C-alpha cells in the first residue's frame, strides 16, 4: 500500500515493551486475586498495545468523550489486560491493578460500566459484536463522526450464533467504521476450539459474509499496525483482522498448552515474570502516548425531557389495539426529539414500528429475524446516551435474547423494549407465538420498569414515560383492539395504579391489565346485577407495582382480591400482587392465569377457555365471596 509507512524500529520495540508490560500486569493482578485469566490476556497483548498506543484515537482524561474511538472487549474474561492497557496509557496508577476482583473494586472479573472507560458490560460470550454494531451504526448514520469502533472477539466465542447474526448485520449495513479483531489463540476453556489455527477457514467465512478479512500474526507489531491501517482505509465494508495468536504467549512451559485457562499462574508466576522482564528493551515509562481524535466532530446530544408531540386523541369506547397506539406514540416522540429511533426484527407491520419508518426511514433500523443481534444492537446504539432506542418484536421472541437483555442491565443500558402479541388473546397463531412468560422475564431484570397499558391512551403515555426512564423498560402491548377506557387528559405515573367502578360497598377487588381489564370491567357490571359490588384496579406498571394502592384498595374491599392475567401464573401480574401484600394480614388473593400450554383458536374462545373472560371472572368472584 503506497501510503503506508513502516514504523521506526524504536517504535516497534516500544510497542513490544508495552505488550509485555500488559502481560506482567495481568500476571501480577491475577496472582494477588488468586484467580483470573492471564493466559487469555497474554494472547491479546500485542493487539491491545497497537490499538491503544498506535491506532485508536481517544482522550485518556475523558474516556467517554463522544468523538473518541470506541473499544469493546467481547472476550470479557481478558479484562486484566484491558485494565493494564488503560493503566499504561495513564488513566489511573498501575498500582490500582492490584485491586482486581476485590470486593468494592471497580476492576471486576469482567468489565462493567462502573468503570468510566467501559461503555458496556461483557463476559457472557458472543455479545460484544452486536453492541459494537450499534455503536458503529450510530457513529456512521446519526453522529456522522470520524470515530471508529473496535471489537475484540475470542475464537471460542465465535461459535456463538449471535456472533454470526452480528457479522451479517455489519456487512449488510456496510459498517466501514467497524473493525472486528478475532483473537485466534486455538485453545478454548476445556479443549482446543473447533477450528484451531485453521486461518483459511476463518478467512473464507468472513469473506463470504461480506467482510474484508486480513490474516495476520497476532504477535507481530508491524503486521497488526498495517492491518489496522488497511481497515481504516477500507470503504463500504467492515474489516475483520484475523489474528493468529497463542494462549500464554511468552510464558515459558505454559504457552500454547492446555489446562491453563482461567487460573492464576501460582508458583509459576515469578519464573514467567522474570522471563518477560528480560524481553523488555525499556522497563521505564512508555515513550509513546495515545493519539487524540483528529477533531471533535460528534454532535452534542440531548435526550432529556422527551414529550409526545401532541396528546392522545381518542374517544372513550372506540376500539384501538395497544400495539397500534405504540406506533402512534413512537412517531409523536420522534417529532420532538431527533434521537428517538426504532429497531425491529422483521415484525414492523405487526408491532407498528413501521410508523416511524414511514415518518423518517433514517431512524428505523431493520435487524431482520435475529433477535440477539436486535437487542445487542439496541444496547450499543443507546450506550453513552447517543439515542433513545425502542426495540419491538413479538413479546415471546424476546426470550431468545434474554441473555442480551440481562447483560443490558449490567451495562446500565437505557433501552426500551416493546413486546406485542402477548397472551392467548392473539388467537389462532397458537402457543409458539403467544407471549406468556414475558412479564416474568422482564420483572427479573434489575432496575427494570414493566408497563402494561390497558388502552391506547395509557399506551401513548407509557411510551412517553419509558423514553424518560433510566434502565431497561418493557411495555407489553396486545394484538386485539381494546375499548378506550381513559380520557385523553388522564395522568399516568410509574408505580401508580388506577381504580375503576369504586364504591363504599365493594366486596372484592378485581385486578386486570391489558385485555383482562375490559373483561374485569364487564365482570363487575354483571356482578353488580347479582348484588356483588366489585372494584376494578388497573396496575399500569407491574414493576414497580403500586403496593400501597393495592393494599389500600384490597382492605377497603374486605381483603378479597382476584387477579386476572393473560400470562402464565409464574412471575406475572398475580405474583407481583402477591409480593405486594405478602406481609399484610387478612388479604386473600385468587390468581386467574393461563395454567397450561394453550391451543390455537379464536381469541374470544381462548380467553373464555382459560378462565379470563368476564363470565369466568364472575364465577371466580362468587366462589371467593362465598368462601370468605
Short mmCIF file of C-alpha atoms in Angstrom, two decimals, residues 70-300:
data_model
loop_
_atom_site.label_atom_id
_atom_site.label_comp_id
_atom_site.label_asym_id
_atom_site.label_seq_id
_atom_site.Cartn_x
_atom_site.Cartn_y
_atom_site.Cartn_z
CA UNK A 70 -14.57 3.04 20.99
CA UNK A 71 -13.28 -0.36 22.08
CA UNK A 72 -15.41 -3.36 23.06
CA UNK A 73 -13.75 -6.37 24.68
CA UNK A 74 -16.22 -9.11 23.83
CA UNK A 75 -13.99 -11.76 25.46
CA UNK A 76 -14.51 -10.06 28.80
CA UNK A 77 -12.52 -12.60 30.80
CA UNK A 78 -9.37 -10.94 29.44
CA UNK A 79 -10.28 -7.81 31.41
CA UNK A 80 -6.95 -7.63 33.30
CA UNK A 81 -5.18 -6.95 30.01
CA UNK A 82 -7.63 -4.17 29.18
CA UNK A 83 -7.21 -2.64 32.63
CA UNK A 84 -3.44 -2.85 32.20
CA UNK A 85 -3.62 -1.06 28.84
CA UNK A 86 -5.55 1.84 30.37
CA UNK A 87 -3.13 1.98 33.29
CA UNK A 88 -0.18 2.11 30.88
CA UNK A 89 -1.99 4.86 28.97
CA UNK A 90 -2.05 6.87 32.20
CA UNK A 91 -5.75 6.85 33.15
CA UNK A 92 -5.02 5.52 36.65
CA UNK A 93 -1.94 4.29 38.56
CA UNK A 94 -0.58 0.85 37.76
CA UNK A 95 -0.80 0.10 41.48
CA UNK A 96 -4.60 0.16 41.19
CA UNK A 97 -4.40 -3.07 39.19
CA UNK A 98 -3.69 -4.84 42.48
CA UNK A 99 -7.35 -4.37 43.44
CA UNK A 100 -8.50 -6.68 40.64
CA UNK A 101 -11.53 -8.79 41.66
CA UNK A 102 -11.53 -7.46 45.23
CA UNK A 103 -14.91 -6.66 46.76
CA UNK A 104 -15.59 -2.97 46.33
CA UNK A 105 -13.13 -2.55 43.46
CA UNK A 106 -14.48 -1.44 40.09
CA UNK A 107 -11.81 -3.57 38.43
CA UNK A 108 -14.10 -6.57 38.40
CA UNK A 109 -13.52 -10.01 36.94
CA UNK A 110 -15.28 -8.94 33.74
CA UNK A 111 -15.70 -5.32 32.59
CA UNK A 112 -18.74 -3.25 33.58
CA UNK A 113 -19.59 0.45 33.08
CA UNK A 114 -18.87 1.12 36.73
CA UNK A 115 -15.55 1.99 35.10
CA UNK A 116 -15.54 5.23 33.11
CA UNK A 117 -13.62 3.60 30.26
CA UNK A 118 -16.14 0.79 29.77
CA UNK A 119 -19.21 1.50 27.63
CA UNK A 120 -20.93 -1.86 28.06
CA UNK A 121 -20.61 -4.93 30.25
CA UNK A 122 -19.20 -8.03 28.59
CA UNK A 123 -18.28 -11.52 29.63
CA UNK A 124 -21.31 -13.52 28.62
CA UNK A 125 -19.62 -14.56 25.41
CA UNK A 126 -20.86 -13.78 21.93
CA UNK A 127 -22.44 -10.40 22.64
CA UNK A 128 -19.77 -7.77 22.05
CA UNK A 129 -20.04 -7.54 18.28
CA UNK A 130 -23.75 -6.74 18.09
CA UNK A 131 -23.16 -4.00 20.66
CA UNK A 132 -20.24 -2.68 18.61
CA UNK A 133 -22.55 -2.74 15.59
CA UNK A 134 -24.99 -0.45 17.36
CA UNK A 135 -22.20 1.96 18.27
CA UNK A 136 -20.81 1.93 14.74
CA UNK A 137 -24.25 2.38 13.18
CA UNK A 138 -24.87 5.45 15.32
CA UNK A 139 -21.42 6.83 14.54
CA UNK A 140 -21.88 6.44 10.81
CA UNK A 141 -25.55 7.34 10.37
CA UNK A 142 -26.54 9.63 13.24
CA UNK A 143 -23.40 11.22 14.67
CA UNK A 144 -21.78 11.23 11.22
CA UNK A 145 -18.47 11.46 13.05
CA UNK A 146 -14.98 10.10 12.41
CA UNK A 147 -14.72 7.88 15.46
CA UNK A 148 -14.20 4.20 14.78
CA UNK A 149 -15.33 1.15 16.73
CA UNK A 150 -13.04 -1.79 17.51
CA UNK A 151 -14.35 -5.08 18.87
CA UNK A 152 -12.09 -7.89 20.06
CA UNK A 153 -13.61 -11.36 19.92
CA UNK A 154 -12.25 -14.65 21.21
CA UNK A 155 -12.11 -17.57 18.81
CA UNK A 156 -14.00 -19.76 21.26
CA UNK A 157 -16.94 -17.37 21.44
CA UNK A 158 -17.11 -17.19 17.66
CA UNK A 159 -19.02 -20.48 17.87
CA UNK A 160 -21.97 -18.45 19.19
CA UNK A 161 -24.70 -17.85 16.63
CA UNK A 162 -25.06 -14.31 17.93
CA UNK A 163 -21.62 -13.52 16.52
CA UNK A 164 -22.72 -14.50 13.04
CA UNK A 165 -26.00 -12.63 13.36
CA UNK A 166 -23.89 -9.58 14.14
CA UNK A 167 -21.47 -10.24 11.30
CA UNK A 168 -24.41 -10.38 8.88
CA UNK A 169 -25.75 -7.08 10.25
CA UNK A 170 -22.38 -5.30 9.95
CA UNK A 171 -21.96 -6.48 6.39
CA UNK A 172 -25.50 -5.58 5.32
CA UNK A 173 -25.17 -2.03 6.62
CA UNK A 174 -21.60 -1.64 5.29
CA UNK A 175 -20.19 -0.53 8.61
CA UNK A 176 -16.79 0.52 7.34
CA UNK A 177 -16.14 2.35 10.61
CA UNK A 178 -16.11 -1.02 12.38
CA UNK A 179 -13.06 -3.24 12.81
CA UNK A 180 -13.51 -6.70 14.32
CA UNK A 181 -10.46 -8.46 15.71
CA UNK A 182 -10.55 -12.23 16.18
CA UNK A 183 -8.07 -13.47 18.79
CA UNK A 184 -7.49 -16.92 17.34
CA UNK A 185 -5.38 -18.50 20.05
CA UNK A 186 -6.55 -22.07 19.32
CA UNK A 187 -7.44 -23.10 22.87
CA UNK A 188 -10.85 -22.94 24.50
CA UNK A 189 -11.60 -23.44 28.16
CA UNK A 190 -11.62 -27.24 28.26
CA UNK A 191 -10.13 -28.24 24.91
CA UNK A 192 -8.99 -26.79 21.58
CA UNK A 193 -11.57 -24.85 19.59
CA UNK A 194 -13.28 -26.48 16.62
CA UNK A 195 -11.14 -24.69 14.03
CA UNK A 196 -7.91 -24.38 15.98
CA UNK A 197 -5.49 -22.35 13.86
CA UNK A 198 -7.27 -23.00 10.57
CA UNK A 199 -6.90 -19.38 9.48
CA UNK A 200 -8.03 -20.05 5.93
CA UNK A 201 -11.45 -21.24 7.03
CA UNK A 202 -11.89 -18.17 9.21
CA UNK A 203 -10.89 -16.01 6.26
CA UNK A 204 -13.30 -17.72 3.87
CA UNK A 205 -16.20 -17.43 6.31
CA UNK A 206 -15.66 -13.72 6.89
CA UNK A 207 -15.20 -13.11 3.21
CA UNK A 208 -18.42 -14.99 2.44
CA UNK A 209 -20.27 -12.72 4.86
CA UNK A 210 -19.05 -9.63 3.01
CA UNK A 211 -16.18 -8.60 5.28
CA UNK A 212 -12.69 -7.53 4.33
CA UNK A 213 -10.68 -10.24 6.15
CA UNK A 214 -6.98 -9.72 6.93
CA UNK A 215 -4.98 -12.65 8.33
CA UNK A 216 -2.04 -11.62 10.49
CA UNK A 217 0.41 -12.95 13.04
CA UNK A 218 -1.26 -11.52 16.12
CA UNK A 219 2.07 -11.09 17.89
CA UNK A 220 3.74 -9.23 15.03
CA UNK A 221 3.56 -5.49 15.71
CA UNK A 222 4.24 -4.46 12.11
CA UNK A 223 1.55 -6.76 10.69
CA UNK A 224 -1.02 -5.51 13.20
CA UNK A 225 -0.24 -1.85 12.53
CA UNK A 226 -0.59 -2.35 8.79
CA UNK A 227 -3.82 -4.35 9.16
CA UNK A 228 -5.45 -1.58 11.21
CA UNK A 229 -4.26 0.98 8.67
CA UNK A 230 -5.90 -1.02 5.88
CA UNK A 231 -9.07 -1.34 7.94
CA UNK A 232 -9.26 2.42 8.44
CA UNK A 233 -8.94 2.96 4.68
CA UNK A 234 -11.40 0.30 3.54
CA UNK A 235 -14.72 1.73 2.40
CA UNK A 236 -18.19 0.23 2.07
CA UNK A 237 -17.45 -2.90 4.09
CA UNK A 238 -16.29 -3.76 7.62
CA UNK A 239 -12.89 -5.29 8.23
CA UNK A 240 -12.03 -8.38 10.25
CA UNK A 241 -8.46 -8.72 11.48
CA UNK A 242 -7.89 -12.44 11.96
CA UNK A 243 -5.01 -12.63 14.41
CA UNK A 244 -3.24 -15.95 14.85
CA UNK A 245 -2.10 -15.88 18.46
CA UNK A 246 -1.00 -18.20 21.24
CA UNK A 247 -2.54 -18.53 24.64
CA UNK A 248 0.09 -17.75 27.23
CA UNK A 249 2.38 -16.16 24.63
CA UNK A 250 5.86 -15.56 26.08
CA UNK A 251 5.03 -17.72 29.13
CA UNK A 252 7.73 -20.47 29.02
CA UNK A 253 6.38 -24.00 29.57
CA UNK A 254 2.81 -22.61 29.51
CA UNK A 255 2.47 -21.08 26.03
CA UNK A 256 0.00 -22.96 23.79
CA UNK A 257 -0.60 -25.67 26.39
CA UNK A 258 -3.97 -26.89 27.63
CA UNK A 259 -5.26 -26.71 31.22
CA UNK A 260 -4.10 -23.16 31.87
CA UNK A 261 -7.39 -21.41 31.13
CA UNK A 262 -8.95 -19.33 33.88
CA UNK A 263 -6.32 -19.75 36.57
CA UNK A 264 -3.58 -17.64 38.07
CA UNK A 265 -0.06 -18.90 37.38
CA UNK A 266 0.57 -19.77 41.01
CA UNK A 267 4.12 -20.98 41.68
CA UNK A 268 4.99 -20.42 38.00
CA UNK A 269 4.33 -16.67 38.18
CA UNK A 270 7.73 -15.44 39.35
CA UNK A 271 9.56 -17.54 36.78
CA UNK A 272 7.38 -16.23 33.94
CA UNK A 273 7.60 -12.61 35.08
CA UNK A 274 11.38 -12.78 35.24
CA UNK A 275 11.43 -14.09 31.68
CA UNK A 276 9.12 -11.30 30.49
CA UNK A 277 11.34 -8.70 32.09
CA UNK A 278 14.28 -9.98 30.07
CA UNK A 279 12.29 -9.18 26.91
CA UNK A 280 11.87 -5.50 27.82
CA UNK A 281 14.10 -3.06 25.98
CA UNK A 282 12.99 -0.26 28.32
CA UNK A 283 11.43 -1.04 31.70
CA UNK A 284 10.73 2.63 32.43
CA UNK A 285 7.67 4.71 31.48
CA UNK A 286 6.46 4.42 27.91
CA UNK A 287 7.90 6.90 25.43
CA UNK A 288 4.85 6.80 23.14
CA UNK A 289 1.41 8.03 24.06
CA UNK A 290 -2.15 7.51 22.81
CA UNK A 291 -3.31 9.61 19.88
CA UNK A 292 -6.08 12.17 20.35
CA UNK A 293 -9.05 12.47 17.97
CA UNK A 294 -8.28 14.47 14.83
CA UNK A 295 -11.27 16.65 15.61
CA UNK A 296 -14.21 16.79 17.99
CA UNK A 297 -16.92 16.11 15.44
CA UNK A 298 -19.52 14.12 17.38
CA UNK A 299 -22.51 16.41 17.96
CA UNK A 300 -23.89 17.23 21.39
#
